[in-house]
Short mmCIF file of C-alpha atoms and ligand atoms in Angstrom, two decimals:
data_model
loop_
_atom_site.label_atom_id
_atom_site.label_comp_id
_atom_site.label_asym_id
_atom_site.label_seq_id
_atom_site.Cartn_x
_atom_site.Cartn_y
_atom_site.Cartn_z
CA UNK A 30 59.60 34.59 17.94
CA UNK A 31 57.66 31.92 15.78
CA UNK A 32 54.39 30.48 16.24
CA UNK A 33 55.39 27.42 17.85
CA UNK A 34 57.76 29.38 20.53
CA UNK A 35 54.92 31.90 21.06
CA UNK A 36 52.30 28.73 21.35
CA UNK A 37 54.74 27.16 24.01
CA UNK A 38 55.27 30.18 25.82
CA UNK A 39 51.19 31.01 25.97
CA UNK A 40 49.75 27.55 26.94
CA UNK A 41 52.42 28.34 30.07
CA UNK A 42 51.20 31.60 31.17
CA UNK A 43 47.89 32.04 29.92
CA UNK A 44 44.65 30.15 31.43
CA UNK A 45 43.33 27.35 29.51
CA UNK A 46 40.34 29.44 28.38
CA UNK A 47 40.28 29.71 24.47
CA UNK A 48 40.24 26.65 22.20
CA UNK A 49 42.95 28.69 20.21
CA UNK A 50 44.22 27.58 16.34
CA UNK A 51 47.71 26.77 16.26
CA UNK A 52 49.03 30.43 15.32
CA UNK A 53 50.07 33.40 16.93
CA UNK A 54 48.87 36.82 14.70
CA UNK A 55 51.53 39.60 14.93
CA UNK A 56 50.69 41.69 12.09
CA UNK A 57 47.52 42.96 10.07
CA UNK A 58 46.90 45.05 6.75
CA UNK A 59 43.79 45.70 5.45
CA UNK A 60 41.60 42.72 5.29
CA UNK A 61 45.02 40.24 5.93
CA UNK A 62 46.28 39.17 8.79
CA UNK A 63 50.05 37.77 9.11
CA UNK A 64 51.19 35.18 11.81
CA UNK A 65 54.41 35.02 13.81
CA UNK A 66 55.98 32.28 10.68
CA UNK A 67 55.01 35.15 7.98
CA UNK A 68 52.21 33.37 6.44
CA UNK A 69 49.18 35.36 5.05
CA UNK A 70 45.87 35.10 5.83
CA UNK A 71 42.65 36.75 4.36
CA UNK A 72 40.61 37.37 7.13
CA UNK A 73 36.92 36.36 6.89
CA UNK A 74 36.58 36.79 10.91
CA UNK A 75 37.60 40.20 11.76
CA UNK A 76 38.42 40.06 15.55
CA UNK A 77 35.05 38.41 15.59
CA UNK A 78 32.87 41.63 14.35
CA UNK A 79 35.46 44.48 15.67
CA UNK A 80 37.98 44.80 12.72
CA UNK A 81 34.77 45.92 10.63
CA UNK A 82 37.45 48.19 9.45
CA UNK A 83 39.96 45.90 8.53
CA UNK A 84 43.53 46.20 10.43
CA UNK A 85 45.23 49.18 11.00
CA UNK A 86 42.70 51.65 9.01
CA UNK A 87 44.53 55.12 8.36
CA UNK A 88 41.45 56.99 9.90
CA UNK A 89 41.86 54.97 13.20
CA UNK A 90 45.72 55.06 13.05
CA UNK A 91 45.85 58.72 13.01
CA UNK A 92 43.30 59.27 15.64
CA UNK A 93 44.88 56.75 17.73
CA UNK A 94 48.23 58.60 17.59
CA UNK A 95 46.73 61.83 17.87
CA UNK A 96 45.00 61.23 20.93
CA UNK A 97 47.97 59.59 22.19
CA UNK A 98 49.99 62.66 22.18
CA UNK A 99 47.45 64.78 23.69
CA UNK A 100 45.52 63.08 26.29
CA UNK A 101 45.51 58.85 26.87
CA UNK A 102 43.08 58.92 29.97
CA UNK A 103 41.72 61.44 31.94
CA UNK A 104 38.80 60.46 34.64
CA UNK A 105 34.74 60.34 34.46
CA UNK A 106 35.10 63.43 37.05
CA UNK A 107 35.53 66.04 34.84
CA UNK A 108 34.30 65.81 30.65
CA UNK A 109 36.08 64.47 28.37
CA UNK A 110 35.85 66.17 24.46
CA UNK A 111 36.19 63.00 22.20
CA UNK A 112 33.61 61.25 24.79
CA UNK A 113 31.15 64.19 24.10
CA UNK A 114 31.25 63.78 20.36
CA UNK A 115 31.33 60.15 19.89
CA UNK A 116 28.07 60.50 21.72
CA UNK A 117 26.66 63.04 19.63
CA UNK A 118 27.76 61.23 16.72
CA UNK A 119 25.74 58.13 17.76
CA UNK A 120 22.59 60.27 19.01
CA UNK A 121 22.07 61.96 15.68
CA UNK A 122 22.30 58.48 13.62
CA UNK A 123 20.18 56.75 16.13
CA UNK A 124 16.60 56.86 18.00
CA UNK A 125 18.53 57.11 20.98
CA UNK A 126 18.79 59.82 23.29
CA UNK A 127 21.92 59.77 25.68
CA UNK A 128 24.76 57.31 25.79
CA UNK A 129 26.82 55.41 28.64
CA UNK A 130 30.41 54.48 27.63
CA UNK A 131 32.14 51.38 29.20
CA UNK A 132 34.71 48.84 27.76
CA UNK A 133 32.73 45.97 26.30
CA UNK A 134 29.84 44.14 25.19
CA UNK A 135 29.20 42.31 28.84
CA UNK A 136 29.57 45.70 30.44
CA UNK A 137 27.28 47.40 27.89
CA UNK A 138 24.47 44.62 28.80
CA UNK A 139 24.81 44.78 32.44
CA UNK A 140 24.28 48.64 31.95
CA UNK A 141 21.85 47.90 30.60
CA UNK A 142 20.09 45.45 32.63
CA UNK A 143 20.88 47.69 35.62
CA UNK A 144 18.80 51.07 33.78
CA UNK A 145 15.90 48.90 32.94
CA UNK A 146 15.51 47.41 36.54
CA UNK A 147 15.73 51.31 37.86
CA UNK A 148 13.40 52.58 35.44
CA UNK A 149 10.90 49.96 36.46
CA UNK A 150 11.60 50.10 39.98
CA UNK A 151 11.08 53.85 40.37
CA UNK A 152 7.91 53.48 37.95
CA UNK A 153 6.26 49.98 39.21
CA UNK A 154 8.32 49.33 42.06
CA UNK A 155 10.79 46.66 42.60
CA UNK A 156 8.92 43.88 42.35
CA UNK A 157 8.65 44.43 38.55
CA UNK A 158 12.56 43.25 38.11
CA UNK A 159 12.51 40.57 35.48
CA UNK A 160 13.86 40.59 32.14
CA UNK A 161 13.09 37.68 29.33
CA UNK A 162 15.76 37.09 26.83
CA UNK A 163 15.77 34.67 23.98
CA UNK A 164 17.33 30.84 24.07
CA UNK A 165 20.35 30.78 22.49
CA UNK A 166 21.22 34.41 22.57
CA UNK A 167 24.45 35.45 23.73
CA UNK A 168 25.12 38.24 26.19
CA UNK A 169 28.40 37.74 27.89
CA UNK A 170 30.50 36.63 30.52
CA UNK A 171 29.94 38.55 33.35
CA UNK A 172 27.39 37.11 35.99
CA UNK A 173 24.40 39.15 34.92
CA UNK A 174 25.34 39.21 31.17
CA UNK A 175 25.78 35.12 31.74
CA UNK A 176 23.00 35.14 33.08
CA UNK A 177 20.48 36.96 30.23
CA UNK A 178 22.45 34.02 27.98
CA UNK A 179 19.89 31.71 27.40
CA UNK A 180 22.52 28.54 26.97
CA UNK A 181 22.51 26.34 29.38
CA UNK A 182 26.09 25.12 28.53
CA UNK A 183 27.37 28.45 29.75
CA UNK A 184 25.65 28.48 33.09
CA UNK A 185 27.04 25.09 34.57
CA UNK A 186 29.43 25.37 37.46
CA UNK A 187 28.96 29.28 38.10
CA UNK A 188 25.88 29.02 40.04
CA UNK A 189 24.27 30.64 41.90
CA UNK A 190 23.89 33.20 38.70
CA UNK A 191 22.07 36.35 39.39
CA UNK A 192 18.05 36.24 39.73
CA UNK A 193 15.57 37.43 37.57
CA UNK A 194 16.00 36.32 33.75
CA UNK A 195 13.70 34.06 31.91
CA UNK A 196 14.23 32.50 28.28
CA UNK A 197 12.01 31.71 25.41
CA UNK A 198 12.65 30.30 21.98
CA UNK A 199 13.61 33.13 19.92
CA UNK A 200 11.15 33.83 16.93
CA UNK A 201 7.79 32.25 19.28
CA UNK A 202 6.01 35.38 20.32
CA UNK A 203 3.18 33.30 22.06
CA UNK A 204 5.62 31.92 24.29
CA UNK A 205 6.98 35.11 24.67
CA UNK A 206 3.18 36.13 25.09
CA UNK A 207 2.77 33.81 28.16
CA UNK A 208 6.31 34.66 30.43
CA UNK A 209 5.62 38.22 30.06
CA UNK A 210 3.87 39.13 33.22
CA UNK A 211 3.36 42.29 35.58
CA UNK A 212 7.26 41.65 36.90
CA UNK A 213 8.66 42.05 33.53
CA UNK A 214 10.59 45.00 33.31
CA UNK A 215 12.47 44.19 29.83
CA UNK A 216 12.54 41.91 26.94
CA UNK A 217 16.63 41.63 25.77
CA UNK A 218 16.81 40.84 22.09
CA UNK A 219 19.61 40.76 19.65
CA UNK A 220 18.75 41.44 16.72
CA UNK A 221 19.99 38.87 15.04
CA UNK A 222 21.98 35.81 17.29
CA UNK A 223 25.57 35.73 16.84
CA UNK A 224 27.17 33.11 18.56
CA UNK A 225 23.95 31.01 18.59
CA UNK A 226 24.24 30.36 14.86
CA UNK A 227 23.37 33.58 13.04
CA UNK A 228 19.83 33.10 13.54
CA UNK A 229 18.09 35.66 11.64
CA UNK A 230 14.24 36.59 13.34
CA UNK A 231 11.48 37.39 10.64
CA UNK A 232 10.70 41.23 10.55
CA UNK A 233 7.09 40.38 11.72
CA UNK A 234 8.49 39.10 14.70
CA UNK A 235 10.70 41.72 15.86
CA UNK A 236 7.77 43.99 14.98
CA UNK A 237 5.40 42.14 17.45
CA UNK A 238 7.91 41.81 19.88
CA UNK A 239 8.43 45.89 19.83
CA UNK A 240 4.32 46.07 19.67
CA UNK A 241 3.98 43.93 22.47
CA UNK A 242 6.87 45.91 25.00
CA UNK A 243 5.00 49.26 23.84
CA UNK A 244 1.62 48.49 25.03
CA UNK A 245 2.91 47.11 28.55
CA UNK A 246 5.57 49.19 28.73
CA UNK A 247 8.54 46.96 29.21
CA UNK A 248 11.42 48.06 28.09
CA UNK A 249 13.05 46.53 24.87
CA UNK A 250 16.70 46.25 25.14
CA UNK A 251 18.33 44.78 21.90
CA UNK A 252 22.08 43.80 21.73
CA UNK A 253 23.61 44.97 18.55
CA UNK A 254 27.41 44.40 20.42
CA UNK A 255 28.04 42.65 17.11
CA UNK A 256 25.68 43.04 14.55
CA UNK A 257 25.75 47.02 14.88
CA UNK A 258 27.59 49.47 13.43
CA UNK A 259 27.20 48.71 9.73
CA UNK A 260 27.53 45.10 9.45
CA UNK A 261 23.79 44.56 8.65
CA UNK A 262 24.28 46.98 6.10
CA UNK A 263 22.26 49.74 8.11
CA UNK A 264 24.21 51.66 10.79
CA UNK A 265 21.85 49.89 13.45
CA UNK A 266 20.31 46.66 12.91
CA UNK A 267 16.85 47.45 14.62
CA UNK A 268 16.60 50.22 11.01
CA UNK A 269 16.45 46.78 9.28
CA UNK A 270 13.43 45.93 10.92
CA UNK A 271 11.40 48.50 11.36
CA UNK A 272 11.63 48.39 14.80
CA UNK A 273 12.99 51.21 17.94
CA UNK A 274 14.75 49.64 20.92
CA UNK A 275 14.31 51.40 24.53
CA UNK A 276 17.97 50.41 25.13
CA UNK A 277 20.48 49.59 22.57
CA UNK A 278 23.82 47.92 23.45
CA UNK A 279 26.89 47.94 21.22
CA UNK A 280 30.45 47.20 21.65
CA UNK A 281 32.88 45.48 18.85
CA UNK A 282 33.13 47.44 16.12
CA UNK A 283 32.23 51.16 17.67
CA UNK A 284 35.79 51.68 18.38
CA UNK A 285 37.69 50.19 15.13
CA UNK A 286 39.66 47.65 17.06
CA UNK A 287 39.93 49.31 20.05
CA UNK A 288 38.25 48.15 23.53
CA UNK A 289 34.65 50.06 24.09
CA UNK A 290 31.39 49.33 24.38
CA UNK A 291 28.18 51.56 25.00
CA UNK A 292 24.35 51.54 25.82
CA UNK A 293 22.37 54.33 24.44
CA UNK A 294 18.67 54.66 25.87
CA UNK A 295 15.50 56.81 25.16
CA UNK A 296 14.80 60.10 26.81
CA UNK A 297 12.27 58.96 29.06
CA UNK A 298 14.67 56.12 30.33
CA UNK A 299 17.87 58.31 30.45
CA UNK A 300 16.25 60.23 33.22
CA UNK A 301 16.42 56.93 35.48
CA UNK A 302 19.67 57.10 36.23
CA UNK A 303 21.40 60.00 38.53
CA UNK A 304 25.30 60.69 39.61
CA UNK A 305 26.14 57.66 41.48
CA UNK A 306 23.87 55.14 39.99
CA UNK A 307 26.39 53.81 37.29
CA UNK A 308 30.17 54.33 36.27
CA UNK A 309 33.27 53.07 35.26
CA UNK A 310 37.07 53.95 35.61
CA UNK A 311 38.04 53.54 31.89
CA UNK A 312 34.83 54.18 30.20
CA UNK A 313 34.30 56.25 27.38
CA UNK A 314 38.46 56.76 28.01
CA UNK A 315 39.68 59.70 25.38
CA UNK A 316 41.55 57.10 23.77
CA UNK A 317 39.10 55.05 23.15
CA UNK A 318 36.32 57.52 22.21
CA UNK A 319 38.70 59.37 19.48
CA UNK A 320 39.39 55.68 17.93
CA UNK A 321 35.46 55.25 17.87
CA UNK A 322 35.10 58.92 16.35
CA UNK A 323 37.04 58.09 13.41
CA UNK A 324 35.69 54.50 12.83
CA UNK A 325 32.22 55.50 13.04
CA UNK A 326 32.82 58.55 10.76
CA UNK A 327 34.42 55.85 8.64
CA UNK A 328 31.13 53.95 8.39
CA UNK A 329 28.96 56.97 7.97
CA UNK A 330 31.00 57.74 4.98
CA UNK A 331 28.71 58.47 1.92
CA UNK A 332 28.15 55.01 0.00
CA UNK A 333 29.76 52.84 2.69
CA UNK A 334 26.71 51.27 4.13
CA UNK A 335 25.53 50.53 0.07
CA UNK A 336 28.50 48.86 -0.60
CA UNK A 337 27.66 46.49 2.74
CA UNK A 338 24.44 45.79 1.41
CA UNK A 339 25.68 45.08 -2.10
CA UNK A 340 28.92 43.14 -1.38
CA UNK A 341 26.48 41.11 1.17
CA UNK A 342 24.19 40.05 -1.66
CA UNK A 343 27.03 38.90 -3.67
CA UNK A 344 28.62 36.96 -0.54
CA UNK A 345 24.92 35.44 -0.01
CA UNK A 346 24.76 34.45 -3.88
CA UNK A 347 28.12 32.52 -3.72
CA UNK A 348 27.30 31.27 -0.41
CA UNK A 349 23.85 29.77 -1.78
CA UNK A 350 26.07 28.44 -4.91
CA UNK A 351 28.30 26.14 -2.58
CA UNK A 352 25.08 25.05 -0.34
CA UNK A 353 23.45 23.36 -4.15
CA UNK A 354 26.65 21.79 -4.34
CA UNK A 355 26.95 20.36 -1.07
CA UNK A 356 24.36 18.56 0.18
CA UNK A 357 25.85 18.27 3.53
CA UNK A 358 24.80 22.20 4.24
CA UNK A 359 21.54 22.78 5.56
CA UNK A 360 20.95 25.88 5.74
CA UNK A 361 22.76 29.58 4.81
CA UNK A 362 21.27 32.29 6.94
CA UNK A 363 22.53 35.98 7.63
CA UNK A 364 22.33 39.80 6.41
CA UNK A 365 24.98 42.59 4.81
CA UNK A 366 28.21 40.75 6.32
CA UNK A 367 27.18 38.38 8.24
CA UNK A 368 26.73 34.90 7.30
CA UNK A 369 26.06 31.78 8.61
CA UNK A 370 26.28 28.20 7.21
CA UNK A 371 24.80 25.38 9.35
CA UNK A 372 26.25 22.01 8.15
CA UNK A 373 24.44 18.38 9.61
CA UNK A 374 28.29 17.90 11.33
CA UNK A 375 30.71 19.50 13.00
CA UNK A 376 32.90 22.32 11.04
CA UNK A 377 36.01 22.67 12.93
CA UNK A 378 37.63 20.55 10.15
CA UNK A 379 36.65 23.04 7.56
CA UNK A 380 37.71 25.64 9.23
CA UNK A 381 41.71 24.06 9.85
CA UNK A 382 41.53 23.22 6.37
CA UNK A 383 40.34 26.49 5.00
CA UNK A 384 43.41 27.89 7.30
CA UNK A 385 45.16 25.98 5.79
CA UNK A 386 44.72 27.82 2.21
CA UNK A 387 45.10 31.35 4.13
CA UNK A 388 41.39 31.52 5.07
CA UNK A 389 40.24 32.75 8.44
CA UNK A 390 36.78 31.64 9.11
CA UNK A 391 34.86 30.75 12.38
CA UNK A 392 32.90 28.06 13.53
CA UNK A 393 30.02 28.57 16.27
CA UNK A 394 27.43 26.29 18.21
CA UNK A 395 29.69 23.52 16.63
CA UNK A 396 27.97 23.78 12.83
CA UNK A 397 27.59 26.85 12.11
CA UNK A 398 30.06 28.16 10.02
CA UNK A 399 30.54 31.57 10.48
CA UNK A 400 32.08 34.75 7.94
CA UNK A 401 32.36 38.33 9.54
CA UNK A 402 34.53 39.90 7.00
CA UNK A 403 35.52 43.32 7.67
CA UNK A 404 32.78 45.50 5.90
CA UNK A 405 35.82 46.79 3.58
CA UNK A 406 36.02 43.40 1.62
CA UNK A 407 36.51 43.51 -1.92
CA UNK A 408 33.89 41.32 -4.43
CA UNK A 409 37.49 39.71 -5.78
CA UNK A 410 38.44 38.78 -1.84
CA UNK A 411 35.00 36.94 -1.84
CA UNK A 412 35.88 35.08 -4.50
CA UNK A 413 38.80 33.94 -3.26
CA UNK A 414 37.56 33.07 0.24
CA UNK A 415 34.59 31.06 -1.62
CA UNK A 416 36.95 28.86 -3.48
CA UNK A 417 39.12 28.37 -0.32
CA UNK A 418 35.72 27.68 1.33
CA UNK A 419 34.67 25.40 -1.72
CA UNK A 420 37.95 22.88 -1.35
CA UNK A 421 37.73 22.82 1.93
CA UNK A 422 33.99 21.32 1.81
CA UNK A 423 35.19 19.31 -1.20
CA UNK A 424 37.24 17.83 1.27
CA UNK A 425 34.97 16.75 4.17
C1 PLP B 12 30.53 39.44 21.90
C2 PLP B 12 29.17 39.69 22.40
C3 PLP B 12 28.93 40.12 23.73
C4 PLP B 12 30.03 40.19 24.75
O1 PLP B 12 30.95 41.17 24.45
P1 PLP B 12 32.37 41.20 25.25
O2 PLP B 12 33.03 42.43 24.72
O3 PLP B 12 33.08 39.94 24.93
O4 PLP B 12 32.05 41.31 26.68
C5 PLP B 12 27.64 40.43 24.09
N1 PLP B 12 26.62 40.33 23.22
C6 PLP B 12 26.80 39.92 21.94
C7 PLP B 12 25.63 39.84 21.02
C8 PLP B 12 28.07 39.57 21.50
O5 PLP B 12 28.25 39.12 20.26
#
């Protein structure tokens, strides 16, 4: 089928919930993607953070079919091998203790959310229930996830939300300071704000903010669901600044392409939660968890995390290049691979026009243009994604 007969045949049968480009992807090599018409693409979005990999990565292929053949599902009622040592995997490259497998990043927060409010309930009792995220963070769809979202926009017309979350500008700690009170039982941080623009805190910040949770204990929860595994550089983006999180939430990338997501928590915080408390049919599925083996082997190979950091630099110094020539950016903000480009207007147009020229690139909070190559991008593919970039600017 070609795009347009695929495009016909979704806007029928799928809701009206994506503000999709006019393509339909049926193929994907490497860091390319190929639509339903044959055209090439170089792909400077990645499935949004999960392809960190790029598309169809031998490592992940074989473990995919592998697991396949011996075991696609089996339930949370007995153990389940590759579940075991995806967790081990992530204990022994993290501060983290123990780890809860679900499907995705909403379910991974509301995890979350739901082992900080028993820790502090069997500790404080349950009046200490509240958790403070930042304003323009992004946490998911679900109700609770929607509602640690501190963006307005995404709370209208699904009220009544679930009680209990407060927001304050990210990067003020004295406001933070003031709406941290004897019911705060966490403070839910990501690291650095995806969808809200790539907003990048200072280090000092983060550092107070972790200071701050320690000395009343409240739990610090940060969402890595798309800035971990790698794409900072680091395995974890907390390592970048210095800082430990209580709970750490990650989803996109831990299973190279395929759907998971996790929270991982200190010892002292595992022990909240007994048999009963939390669970989920398909999560930490043997299909899943051998897929997130061999992607997160794939990241911890030796010099792959250097080559993040060093390929980011480069992708920082050409971004930096096209912000002196256009006076029209404001601002380029990010870390390892990923970037952010806040224009003073809207950048859907660059972004159709950059497709246009076989670049994929994303646009969030309307001007914020937005690259999450997969952290296998050559220094040559950067070049050639800047000077698609570079005539599409030209051009608005
Ligand atoms: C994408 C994202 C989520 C939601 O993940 P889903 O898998 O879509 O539920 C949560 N937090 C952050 C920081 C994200 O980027």
């Amino acid at each position: 089928m070609s795009n347009q007969e695929l495009i016909e045949l979704g806007q029928k049968y799928l809701l009206n919930t994506y503000g999709r480009l006019p393509v339909a992807m049926v193929k994907g090599q490497g860091t390319h993607l190929y639509d339903a018409d044959g055209n090439d693409y170089l792909d400077f979005v990645g499935g949004l953070a999960v392809n960190s990999l790029g598309h169809c990565h031998p490592d992940i292929v074989k473990a995919i079919e592998e697991q396949a053949n011996r075991l696609l599902h089996c339930s949370n009622l007995y153990w389940i091998e590759p579940q075991i040592k995806l967790a081990k995997l992530l204990v022994d490259n993290s501060c983290l203790a123990q780890v809860f497998f679900g499907n995705s990043g909403s379910e991974a927060n509301e995890g979350a959310i739901k082992l900080a409010r028993k820790y502090a309930s069997l500790k404080y009792g349950q009046e200490r229930h509240e958790i403070i995220t930042m304003k323009q963070s992004f946490h998911g769809r679900t109700l609770a996830a929607l509602a640690a979202t501190g963006q307005e926009k995404f709370h209208q017309d699904f009220q009544p939300l679930p009680q209990g979350f407060t927001y304050v500008p990210f990067g003020n700690l004295e406001a933070l300071k003031e709406a941290l009170g004897p019911k705060t039982c966490a403070v839910m941080v990501e690291p650095i704000q995806g969808e809200g623009g790539v907003n990048v805190p200072t280090m000092d910040f983060m550092q107070e903010v972790w200071k701050l949770c320690q000395e009343k204990d409240v739990l610090l929860i940060l969402d890595e669901v798309q800035v971990g595994m790698g794409r900072t550089g680091t395995l974890f983006a907390y390592e970048q600044f210095g800082v430990e999180p209580d709970i750490l939430t990650l989803a996109k990338a831990l299973g190279g392409g395929v759907a998971i997501g996790a929270f991982l928590a200190k010892e002292q915080v595992t022990a909240a939660f007994k048999p009963g408390d939390h669970g989920s049919t398909f999560g930490g599925n043997p299909l899943a968890t051998a897929a997130g083996l061999a992607a997160v082997n794939a990241i911890l190979q030796d010099g792959f995390l250097e080559q993040v950091k060093e390929k980011g630099l480069y992708l920082q110094n050409q971004l930096e290049k096209l912000q002196t020539k256009y006076s029209f950016i404001k601002e380029v903000r990010g870390l390892g691979l990923i970037w952010g480009m806040e224009l003073d207007r809207p950048g859907a147009d660059v972004v159709s026009k950059c497709m246009e020229d076989g670049l994929l690139i994303n646009c969030t909070n309307s001007t914020v243009l937005r690259l999450l190559p997969p952290l296998i991008v050559t220094k040559e593919e950067i070049d050639v994604a800047v000077a698609i970039m570079d005539k599409a600017l030209s051009s608005v």
